């Protein structure tokens, strides 16, 4: 009985972004499916098994930062009439690098919010999108051990050393250090004569940590492989001991292989958020607030104070359902008040149809709000526009409730 149990699956996980693509036929024509606890169908095999039977897997990451960027652009247009094409902003804005990244002013900046990232930024002082890409790839347990040397090269304290001149154009952007899988591909291609397809197979082996397959490539990398049309490093004038050392470095790199395309995408989104934060701080922070849960708002309030952005609690005649900007000030959203949510959506619509509320009584008569909503608005100051004595308004809650029920 123990042998029957041994090796069986005890639990299964669901990929956060993995989507299986077929040739048009239903997925269950190829693989059994499981209904996950999130009420979604998923394959009953892992990624490797799915690909082995011919299925294609894509990762689609639903980043809330993309929503924040989109909302910021809309808010800028609403406030100023200015149309911003976020994909055409300059990627070489020195003020953004100097004031946001180099000073680690990166709260609410994608990928660079943690204390560890901030410390890295202060030491590295990035000056280009290439630097940001490098930092995204480096900020992991393995590569971080090489960061100090890279910083020394970048700052001019140390000169970048290349085992052979052919490595310089490949590693120059990363200050002499192998950082990306794509650099490994380029090394195999330029130094040993691999085709792009052959080099990609090696890159794939690295990303999957297939060490045995990588060891088998050493001979081909150094001496070539006529059957595959690979010339090898020696045929290109690179000494055997140098080629061996380069291969050893790439093998060591395979422990923390990272693809540049992934890091570059993240770096661009990080830069876009930083650019918006620097040039349109009020609109950007308003968009950030919209994507923040109630408990995170308090921390953002500290940032708003530091950035000298005026911020106000909810106002029954000004606030929209979500955080919004009115006359140079961010107003707390009615629906963002804890416990309110979509229950207040009708208030803004009523105000739009019939004008601003003239009094607390006018509000209660027109919206027929519940006692709970009334008291919550009193306590949060939404009625301060009419009466700042919140204690007095609370004592009237029963009277208003009776009036609403009578209607």
CSV table of C-alpha atoms in Angstrom, one decimal:
chain,number,residue,atom,x,y,z
A,1,UNK,CA,0.0,0.0,0.0
A,2,UNK,CA,2.9,2.4,0.8
A,3,UNK,CA,4.3,1.8,-2.7
A,4,UNK,CA,0.9,2.6,-4.2
A,5,UNK,CA,0.9,6.0,-2.4
A,6,UNK,CA,4.6,6.8,-3.0
A,7,UNK,CA,5.1,9.4,-5.8
A,8,UNK,CA,1.5,10.3,-6.2
A,9,UNK,CA,0.5,14.0,-6.4
A,10,UNK,CA,-0.6,15.4,-3.1
A,11,UNK,CA,-1.4,18.9,-4.3
A,12,UNK,CA,-1.3,21.0,-7.4
A,13,UNK,CA,-0.5,24.7,-8.1
A,14,UNK,CA,-1.7,27.1,-10.6
A,15,UNK,CA,0.6,29.4,-12.6
A,16,UNK,CA,-0.2,33.1,-12.0
A,17,UNK,CA,0.0,34.1,-15.6
A,18,UNK,CA,0.5,31.0,-17.8
A,19,UNK,CA,-1.9,30.5,-20.7
A,20,UNK,CA,-2.0,27.4,-22.8
A,21,UNK,CA,-2.6,27.9,-26.6
A,22,UNK,CA,-3.6,25.2,-29.0
A,23,UNK,CA,-4.1,25.1,-32.8
A,24,UNK,CA,-7.8,25.9,-32.4
A,25,UNK,CA,-9.1,22.7,-31.0
A,26,UNK,CA,-10.2,22.4,-27.4
A,27,UNK,CA,-7.4,22.0,-24.9
A,28,UNK,CA,-8.9,18.8,-23.5
A,29,UNK,CA,-8.3,17.1,-26.9
A,30,UNK,CA,-4.6,17.1,-25.9
A,31,UNK,CA,-4.5,16.9,-22.1
A,32,UNK,CA,-6.8,16.2,-19.1
A,33,UNK,CA,-8.0,19.4,-17.3
A,34,UNK,CA,-8.6,20.2,-13.7
A,35,UNK,CA,-11.0,22.7,-12.2
A,36,UNK,CA,-8.9,24.9,-9.9
A,37,UNK,CA,-10.1,26.4,-6.6
A,38,UNK,CA,-10.3,29.7,-8.5
A,39,UNK,CA,-13.0,28.3,-10.8
A,40,UNK,CA,-10.6,28.2,-13.7
A,41,UNK,CA,-9.7,25.2,-15.9
A,42,UNK,CA,-6.0,24.3,-15.9
A,43,UNK,CA,-3.9,21.4,-17.4
A,44,UNK,CA,-3.3,18.4,-15.2
A,45,UNK,CA,0.4,18.5,-16.2
A,46,UNK,CA,3.2,21.0,-15.7
A,47,UNK,CA,4.7,23.4,-18.2
A,48,UNK,CA,7.4,21.0,-19.4
A,49,UNK,CA,5.0,18.2,-20.0
A,50,UNK,CA,2.5,20.5,-21.8
A,51,UNK,CA,5.2,21.8,-24.1
A,52,UNK,CA,6.5,18.2,-24.7
A,53,UNK,CA,3.1,17.2,-26.3
A,54,UNK,CA,3.1,20.2,-28.5
A,55,UNK,CA,1.1,22.8,-26.5
A,56,UNK,CA,2.3,26.4,-26.4
A,57,UNK,CA,2.5,28.4,-23.1
A,58,UNK,CA,2.5,32.2,-22.9
A,59,UNK,CA,2.8,34.2,-19.7
A,60,UNK,CA,0.4,37.2,-19.6
A,61,UNK,CA,1.2,39.3,-16.6
A,62,UNK,CA,-1.7,41.5,-15.4
A,63,UNK,CA,0.3,44.3,-13.8
A,64,UNK,CA,-1.7,46.9,-11.9
A,65,UNK,CA,1.1,49.4,-12.8
A,66,UNK,CA,-0.2,49.4,-16.4
A,67,UNK,CA,-3.6,50.4,-15.0
A,68,UNK,CA,-1.9,53.1,-13.0
A,69,UNK,CA,-0.1,54.5,-16.1
A,70,UNK,CA,-3.3,54.4,-18.1
A,71,UNK,CA,-5.3,56.2,-15.4
A,72,UNK,CA,-2.5,58.8,-15.0
A,73,UNK,CA,-2.6,59.6,-18.7
A,74,UNK,CA,-6.4,60.0,-18.6
A,75,UNK,CA,-6.2,62.2,-15.5
A,76,UNK,CA,-3.6,64.4,-17.2
A,77,UNK,CA,-5.8,64.9,-20.2
A,78,UNK,CA,-8.8,65.6,-17.9
A,79,UNK,CA,-6.9,68.2,-15.9
A,80,UNK,CA,-4.7,69.9,-18.5
A,81,UNK,CA,-6.0,68.8,-22.0
A,82,UNK,CA,-2.5,67.5,-22.7
A,83,UNK,CA,-2.3,64.2,-24.6
A,84,UNK,CA,0.6,61.9,-23.4
A,85,UNK,CA,1.7,59.0,-25.5
A,86,UNK,CA,3.5,57.0,-22.8
A,87,UNK,CA,5.2,54.8,-25.5
A,88,UNK,CA,6.9,57.9,-27.0
A,89,UNK,CA,8.2,59.7,-23.9
A,90,UNK,CA,12.0,60.2,-24.0
A,91,UNK,CA,13.9,57.4,-22.3
A,92,UNK,CA,16.9,59.6,-21.6
A,93,UNK,CA,15.4,62.3,-19.3
A,94,UNK,CA,18.4,63.1,-17.0
A,95,UNK,CA,16.1,64.7,-14.4
A,96,UNK,CA,14.2,61.4,-13.9
A,97,UNK,CA,17.4,59.4,-13.4
A,98,UNK,CA,18.9,62.1,-11.1
A,99,UNK,CA,15.9,63.0,-9.0
A,100,UNK,CA,13.9,59.7,-8.9
A,101,UNK,CA,16.4,56.8,-9.3
A,102,UNK,CA,19.7,58.1,-8.2
A,103,UNK,CA,18.1,59.6,-5.0
A,104,UNK,CA,16.0,56.4,-4.5
A,105,UNK,CA,12.8,58.5,-4.5
A,106,UNK,CA,11.1,55.4,-5.8
A,107,UNK,CA,8.0,54.8,-3.6
A,108,UNK,CA,5.3,53.8,-6.0
A,109,UNK,CA,7.8,53.2,-8.8
A,110,UNK,CA,7.5,49.8,-10.3
A,111,UNK,CA,10.1,47.2,-9.2
A,112,UNK,CA,12.2,49.8,-7.3
A,113,UNK,CA,10.1,50.3,-4.1
A,114,UNK,CA,11.8,47.9,-1.7
A,115,UNK,CA,14.5,49.1,0.8
A,116,UNK,CA,17.0,46.7,-0.9
A,117,UNK,CA,16.4,48.3,-4.3
A,118,UNK,CA,16.7,51.8,-2.9
A,119,UNK,CA,20.1,51.0,-1.4
A,120,UNK,CA,21.2,49.5,-4.7
A,121,UNK,CA,20.0,52.6,-6.6
A,122,UNK,CA,22.0,55.0,-4.3
A,123,UNK,CA,25.2,53.0,-4.9
A,124,UNK,CA,24.7,52.4,-8.6
A,125,UNK,CA,23.1,55.8,-9.6
A,126,UNK,CA,21.6,54.6,-12.9
A,127,UNK,CA,21.9,57.0,-15.9
A,128,UNK,CA,20.1,55.1,-18.7
A,129,UNK,CA,17.4,52.6,-19.5
A,130,UNK,CA,20.3,50.0,-19.9
A,131,UNK,CA,21.3,50.6,-16.3
A,132,UNK,CA,17.7,50.1,-15.1
A,133,UNK,CA,17.5,46.9,-17.1
A,134,UNK,CA,20.7,45.7,-15.5
A,135,UNK,CA,19.5,46.4,-12.0
A,136,UNK,CA,16.2,44.6,-12.6
A,137,UNK,CA,18.2,41.5,-13.7
A,138,UNK,CA,20.8,41.9,-10.9
A,139,UNK,CA,18.4,42.3,-7.9
A,140,UNK,CA,18.3,38.6,-7.0
A,141,UNK,CA,20.3,36.5,-4.5
A,142,UNK,CA,22.8,35.1,-7.0
A,143,UNK,CA,23.8,38.1,-9.1
A,144,UNK,CA,23.9,40.6,-6.2
A,145,UNK,CA,27.3,39.2,-5.2
A,146,UNK,CA,28.8,40.8,-8.4
A,147,UNK,CA,27.1,44.2,-8.0
A,148,UNK,CA,29.9,45.8,-6.1
A,149,UNK,CA,32.4,45.1,-8.9
A,150,UNK,CA,29.9,46.4,-11.5
A,151,UNK,CA,29.5,49.6,-9.5
A,152,UNK,CA,33.2,50.1,-9.3
A,153,UNK,CA,33.5,49.7,-13.1
A,154,UNK,CA,30.6,52.1,-13.6
A,155,UNK,CA,32.1,54.7,-11.3
A,156,UNK,CA,35.5,54.5,-12.9
A,157,UNK,CA,37.2,53.1,-9.8
A,158,UNK,CA,38.0,49.9,-11.7
A,159,UNK,CA,38.5,49.1,-15.4
A,160,UNK,CA,36.4,46.5,-17.1
A,161,UNK,CA,38.5,43.4,-18.0
A,162,UNK,CA,37.7,41.3,-21.0
A,163,UNK,CA,39.2,37.8,-21.4
A,164,UNK,CA,39.3,38.4,-25.2
A,165,UNK,CA,38.6,41.6,-27.3
A,166,UNK,CA,35.5,39.9,-28.9
A,167,UNK,CA,33.7,40.1,-25.5
A,168,UNK,CA,33.8,43.9,-25.3
A,169,UNK,CA,30.9,44.7,-27.6
A,170,UNK,CA,28.8,42.0,-26.0
A,171,UNK,CA,29.5,42.9,-22.3
A,172,UNK,CA,30.1,46.7,-22.5
A,173,UNK,CA,26.6,47.7,-21.6
A,174,UNK,CA,26.8,45.5,-18.4
A,175,UNK,CA,30.2,46.8,-17.4
A,176,UNK,CA,32.1,43.7,-18.3
A,177,UNK,CA,29.8,41.3,-16.5
A,178,UNK,CA,27.7,38.5,-18.0
A,179,UNK,CA,24.2,39.3,-16.9
A,180,UNK,CA,21.7,38.2,-19.5
A,181,UNK,CA,20.9,35.0,-21.3
A,182,UNK,CA,21.0,36.9,-24.6
A,183,UNK,CA,24.6,37.8,-23.9
A,184,UNK,CA,25.4,34.0,-23.6
A,185,UNK,CA,23.7,33.5,-26.9
A,186,UNK,CA,25.8,36.2,-28.5
A,187,UNK,CA,29.0,34.8,-27.0
A,188,UNK,CA,28.2,31.3,-28.5
A,189,UNK,CA,27.4,33.0,-31.8
A,190,UNK,CA,30.2,35.5,-32.2
A,191,UNK,CA,33.0,33.5,-30.5
A,192,UNK,CA,32.2,29.9,-31.5
A,193,UNK,CA,30.2,30.3,-34.7
A,194,UNK,CA,26.9,28.9,-33.4
A,195,UNK,CA,23.7,29.8,-35.3
A,196,UNK,CA,21.1,31.8,-33.5
A,197,UNK,CA,18.9,28.7,-33.2
A,198,UNK,CA,21.8,26.6,-31.8
A,199,UNK,CA,22.7,29.4,-29.3
A,200,UNK,CA,19.1,29.6,-28.3
A,201,UNK,CA,19.0,25.9,-27.4
A,202,UNK,CA,22.0,26.5,-25.1
A,203,UNK,CA,20.2,29.5,-23.6
A,204,UNK,CA,17.2,27.4,-23.0
A,205,UNK,CA,19.3,24.7,-21.3
A,206,UNK,CA,20.7,27.4,-19.0
A,207,UNK,CA,17.4,28.8,-18.0
A,208,UNK,CA,16.2,25.3,-17.2
A,209,UNK,CA,19.4,24.5,-15.3
A,210,UNK,CA,20.2,21.5,-17.5
A,211,UNK,CA,23.9,21.1,-16.5
A,212,UNK,CA,24.6,17.8,-18.2
A,213,UNK,CA,23.5,19.2,-21.6
A,214,UNK,CA,25.6,22.3,-21.0
A,215,UNK,CA,28.7,20.3,-20.1
A,216,UNK,CA,28.3,18.4,-23.4
A,217,UNK,CA,28.5,21.7,-25.3
A,218,UNK,CA,32.0,22.6,-24.0
A,219,UNK,CA,33.8,20.5,-26.7
A,220,UNK,CA,31.7,22.1,-29.5
A,221,UNK,CA,32.3,25.6,-28.0
A,222,UNK,CA,36.0,25.3,-27.9
A,223,UNK,CA,36.9,22.9,-30.7
A,224,UNK,CA,33.8,23.1,-32.9
A,225,UNK,CA,31.3,20.5,-34.2
A,226,UNK,CA,31.5,19.9,-38.0
A,227,UNK,CA,28.2,17.9,-38.0
A,228,UNK,CA,26.3,21.0,-36.8
A,229,UNK,CA,28.4,23.5,-38.7
A,230,UNK,CA,30.0,25.0,-35.5
A,231,UNK,CA,33.5,26.3,-36.0
A,232,UNK,CA,34.5,26.7,-32.3
A,233,UNK,CA,36.5,29.3,-30.5
A,234,UNK,CA,39.9,28.0,-31.6
A,235,UNK,CA,39.0,28.3,-35.3
A,236,UNK,CA,38.3,32.0,-34.5
A,237,UNK,CA,41.8,32.6,-33.0
A,238,UNK,CA,40.8,32.3,-29.3
A,239,UNK,CA,43.2,30.3,-27.2
A,240,UNK,CA,41.9,27.1,-25.6
A,241,UNK,CA,42.5,28.1,-22.0
A,242,UNK,CA,40.7,31.4,-22.6
A,243,UNK,CA,37.7,29.6,-24.2
A,244,UNK,CA,37.6,27.2,-21.3
A,245,UNK,CA,37.6,30.1,-18.8
A,246,UNK,CA,34.8,31.8,-20.7
A,247,UNK,CA,32.7,28.6,-20.8
A,248,UNK,CA,33.3,28.2,-17.0
A,249,UNK,CA,32.0,31.7,-16.4
A,250,UNK,CA,28.9,30.9,-18.5
A,251,UNK,CA,28.3,27.7,-16.6
A,252,UNK,CA,28.6,29.7,-13.3
A,253,UNK,CA,26.2,32.2,-14.8
A,254,UNK,CA,23.6,29.5,-15.5
A,255,UNK,CA,22.9,29.4,-11.7
A,256,UNK,CA,21.1,32.8,-12.0
A,257,UNK,CA,20.4,33.1,-15.8
A,258,UNK,CA,18.0,35.9,-16.6
A,259,UNK,CA,16.6,37.0,-19.9
A,260,UNK,CA,17.2,40.6,-21.0
A,261,UNK,CA,13.9,40.9,-22.8
A,262,UNK,CA,12.1,40.3,-19.5
A,263,UNK,CA,14.3,42.7,-17.6
A,264,UNK,CA,14.0,45.4,-20.3
A,265,UNK,CA,10.2,45.2,-20.3
A,266,UNK,CA,10.2,45.7,-16.5
A,267,UNK,CA,12.7,48.5,-16.8
A,268,UNK,CA,10.6,50.4,-19.3
A,269,UNK,CA,7.5,50.2,-17.1
A,270,UNK,CA,9.6,51.3,-14.1
A,271,UNK,CA,10.9,54.3,-16.1
A,272,UNK,CA,7.4,55.2,-17.3
A,273,UNK,CA,6.1,55.3,-13.7
A,274,UNK,CA,9.1,57.3,-12.6
A,275,UNK,CA,8.7,59.7,-15.5
A,276,UNK,CA,5.1,60.3,-14.7
A,277,UNK,CA,5.8,60.7,-10.9
A,278,UNK,CA,8.5,63.3,-11.7
A,279,UNK,CA,6.6,65.4,-14.4
A,280,UNK,CA,3.0,64.9,-13.3
A,281,UNK,CA,3.2,64.0,-9.5
A,282,UNK,CA,-0.4,64.9,-8.6
A,283,UNK,CA,-2.0,62.9,-11.4
A,284,UNK,CA,0.3,60.0,-10.9
A,285,UNK,CA,-0.2,59.8,-7.2
A,286,UNK,CA,-4.0,60.0,-7.7
A,287,UNK,CA,-3.8,57.0,-10.0
A,288,UNK,CA,-1.6,55.2,-7.4
A,289,UNK,CA,-4.2,55.8,-4.7
A,290,UNK,CA,-6.9,54.3,-6.9
A,291,UNK,CA,-4.9,51.0,-7.1
A,292,UNK,CA,-4.1,50.9,-3.4
A,293,UNK,CA,-6.1,49.1,-0.8
A,294,UNK,CA,-7.4,51.0,2.2
A,295,UNK,CA,-4.5,49.9,4.6
A,296,UNK,CA,-1.9,51.2,2.1
A,297,UNK,CA,-3.4,54.6,1.8
A,298,UNK,CA,-1.9,55.8,5.1
A,299,UNK,CA,1.6,55.2,3.8
A,300,UNK,CA,0.9,57.0,0.6
A,301,UNK,CA,-0.4,60.0,2.6
A,302,UNK,CA,3.1,60.4,4.0
A,303,UNK,CA,4.5,60.4,0.5
A,304,UNK,CA,1.9,63.1,-0.6
A,305,UNK,CA,3.0,65.3,2.4
A,306,UNK,CA,6.6,64.8,1.4
A,307,UNK,CA,5.9,65.7,-2.2
A,308,UNK,CA,3.8,68.7,-1.1
A,309,UNK,CA,0.7,67.5,-2.9
A,310,UNK,CA,-2.5,68.8,-1.3
A,311,UNK,CA,-4.8,66.0,-0.1
A,312,UNK,CA,-8.3,66.2,1.4
A,313,UNK,CA,-10.6,63.8,3.0
A,314,UNK,CA,-14.0,63.0,1.3
A,315,UNK,CA,-16.4,65.8,0.5
A,316,UNK,CA,-20.0,64.9,-0.4
A,317,UNK,CA,-20.1,67.6,-3.1
A,318,UNK,CA,-16.6,67.2,-4.6
A,319,UNK,CA,-15.4,63.6,-4.2
A,320,UNK,CA,-16.1,61.1,-6.9
A,321,UNK,CA,-16.5,57.4,-6.4
A,322,UNK,CA,-12.7,57.0,-6.6
A,323,UNK,CA,-9.8,59.3,-5.7
A,324,UNK,CA,-9.9,62.4,-7.9
A,325,UNK,CA,-8.4,65.8,-8.5
A,326,UNK,CA,-10.3,69.1,-8.0
A,327,UNK,CA,-8.8,72.5,-8.1
A,328,UNK,CA,-5.2,71.4,-7.5
A,329,UNK,CA,-6.1,69.0,-4.6
A,330,UNK,CA,-6.6,65.2,-4.5
A,331,UNK,CA,-9.8,64.2,-2.8
A,332,UNK,CA,-10.5,60.9,-1.1
A,333,UNK,CA,-13.0,58.8,-3.0
A,334,UNK,CA,-16.4,58.1,-1.5
A,335,UNK,CA,-16.1,54.4,-2.6
A,336,UNK,CA,-12.6,54.2,-1.1
A,337,UNK,CA,-13.9,54.7,2.4
A,338,UNK,CA,-13.5,51.5,4.3
A,339,UNK,CA,-16.7,49.5,4.2
A,340,UNK,CA,-18.3,51.6,1.4
A,341,UNK,CA,-17.2,50.2,-1.9
A,342,UNK,CA,-19.8,50.3,-4.7
A,343,UNK,CA,-22.6,51.1,-2.3
A,344,UNK,CA,-21.9,54.8,-2.9
A,345,UNK,CA,-21.8,54.7,-6.7
A,346,UNK,CA,-25.3,56.2,-7.0
A,347,UNK,CA,-24.3,59.4,-5.1
A,348,UNK,CA,-22.1,60.8,-7.8
A,349,UNK,CA,-24.7,60.0,-10.4
A,350,UNK,CA,-27.4,61.8,-8.5
A,351,UNK,CA,-25.2,64.8,-8.0
A,352,UNK,CA,-24.4,64.9,-11.8
A,353,UNK,CA,-28.1,64.7,-12.7
A,354,UNK,CA,-29.6,67.2,-10.1
A,355,UNK,CA,-26.7,69.4,-9.0
A,356,UNK,CA,-24.7,69.7,-5.8
A,357,UNK,CA,-26.3,68.8,-2.4
A,358,UNK,CA,-27.5,71.9,-0.6
A,359,UNK,CA,-27.5,70.4,2.9
A,360,UNK,CA,-27.3,67.2,4.9
A,361,UNK,CA,-31.1,66.9,4.8
A,362,UNK,CA,-31.1,67.5,1.0
A,363,UNK,CA,-28.5,64.7,0.7
A,364,UNK,CA,-30.6,62.3,2.8
A,365,UNK,CA,-33.8,63.1,1.0
A,366,UNK,CA,-32.4,62.7,-2.5
A,367,UNK,CA,-30.2,59.6,-1.9
A,368,UNK,CA,-32.2,57.7,0.8
A,369,UNK,CA,-28.8,56.7,2.2
A,370,UNK,CA,-28.8,54.2,5.0
A,371,UNK,CA,-28.0,55.0,8.6
A,372,UNK,CA,-24.6,53.3,8.3
A,373,UNK,CA,-23.6,55.3,5.2
A,374,UNK,CA,-24.8,58.5,6.9
A,375,UNK,CA,-22.7,57.9,10.0
A,376,UNK,CA,-19.7,56.8,8.0
A,377,UNK,CA,-19.8,60.0,6.0
A,378,UNK,CA,-20.2,62.1,9.2
A,379,UNK,CA,-17.2,60.4,10.8
A,380,UNK,CA,-15.0,60.8,7.7
A,381,UNK,CA,-15.8,64.5,7.3
A,382,UNK,CA,-17.8,64.2,4.1
A,383,UNK,CA,-20.4,66.6,5.5
A,384,UNK,CA,-18.0,69.1,7.0
A,385,UNK,CA,-18.8,71.3,4.1
A,386,UNK,CA,-22.3,71.8,5.7
A,387,UNK,CA,-21.5,71.4,9.4
A,388,UNK,CA,-18.2,70.8,11.1
A,389,UNK,CA,-19.8,69.6,14.3
A,390,UNK,CA,-19.6,65.9,13.6
A,391,UNK,CA,-20.8,65.0,17.1
A,392,UNK,CA,-24.0,67.0,16.6
A,393,UNK,CA,-24.6,65.3,13.2
A,394,UNK,CA,-24.2,61.8,14.7
A,395,UNK,CA,-27.0,62.6,17.3
A,396,UNK,CA,-29.3,63.3,14.3
A,397,UNK,CA,-28.7,60.0,12.7
A,398,UNK,CA,-31.8,58.4,14.1
A,399,UNK,CA,-34.0,61.3,13.0
A,400,UNK,CA,-32.6,61.2,9.5
A,401,UNK,CA,-33.1,57.4,9.4
A,402,UNK,CA,-36.7,57.8,10.4
A,403,UNK,CA,-37.2,60.4,7.7
A,404,UNK,CA,-35.7,58.1,5.1
A,405,UNK,CA,-37.8,55.1,6.1
A,406,UNK,CA,-41.0,57.3,6.1
A,407,UNK,CA,-40.2,58.3,2.5
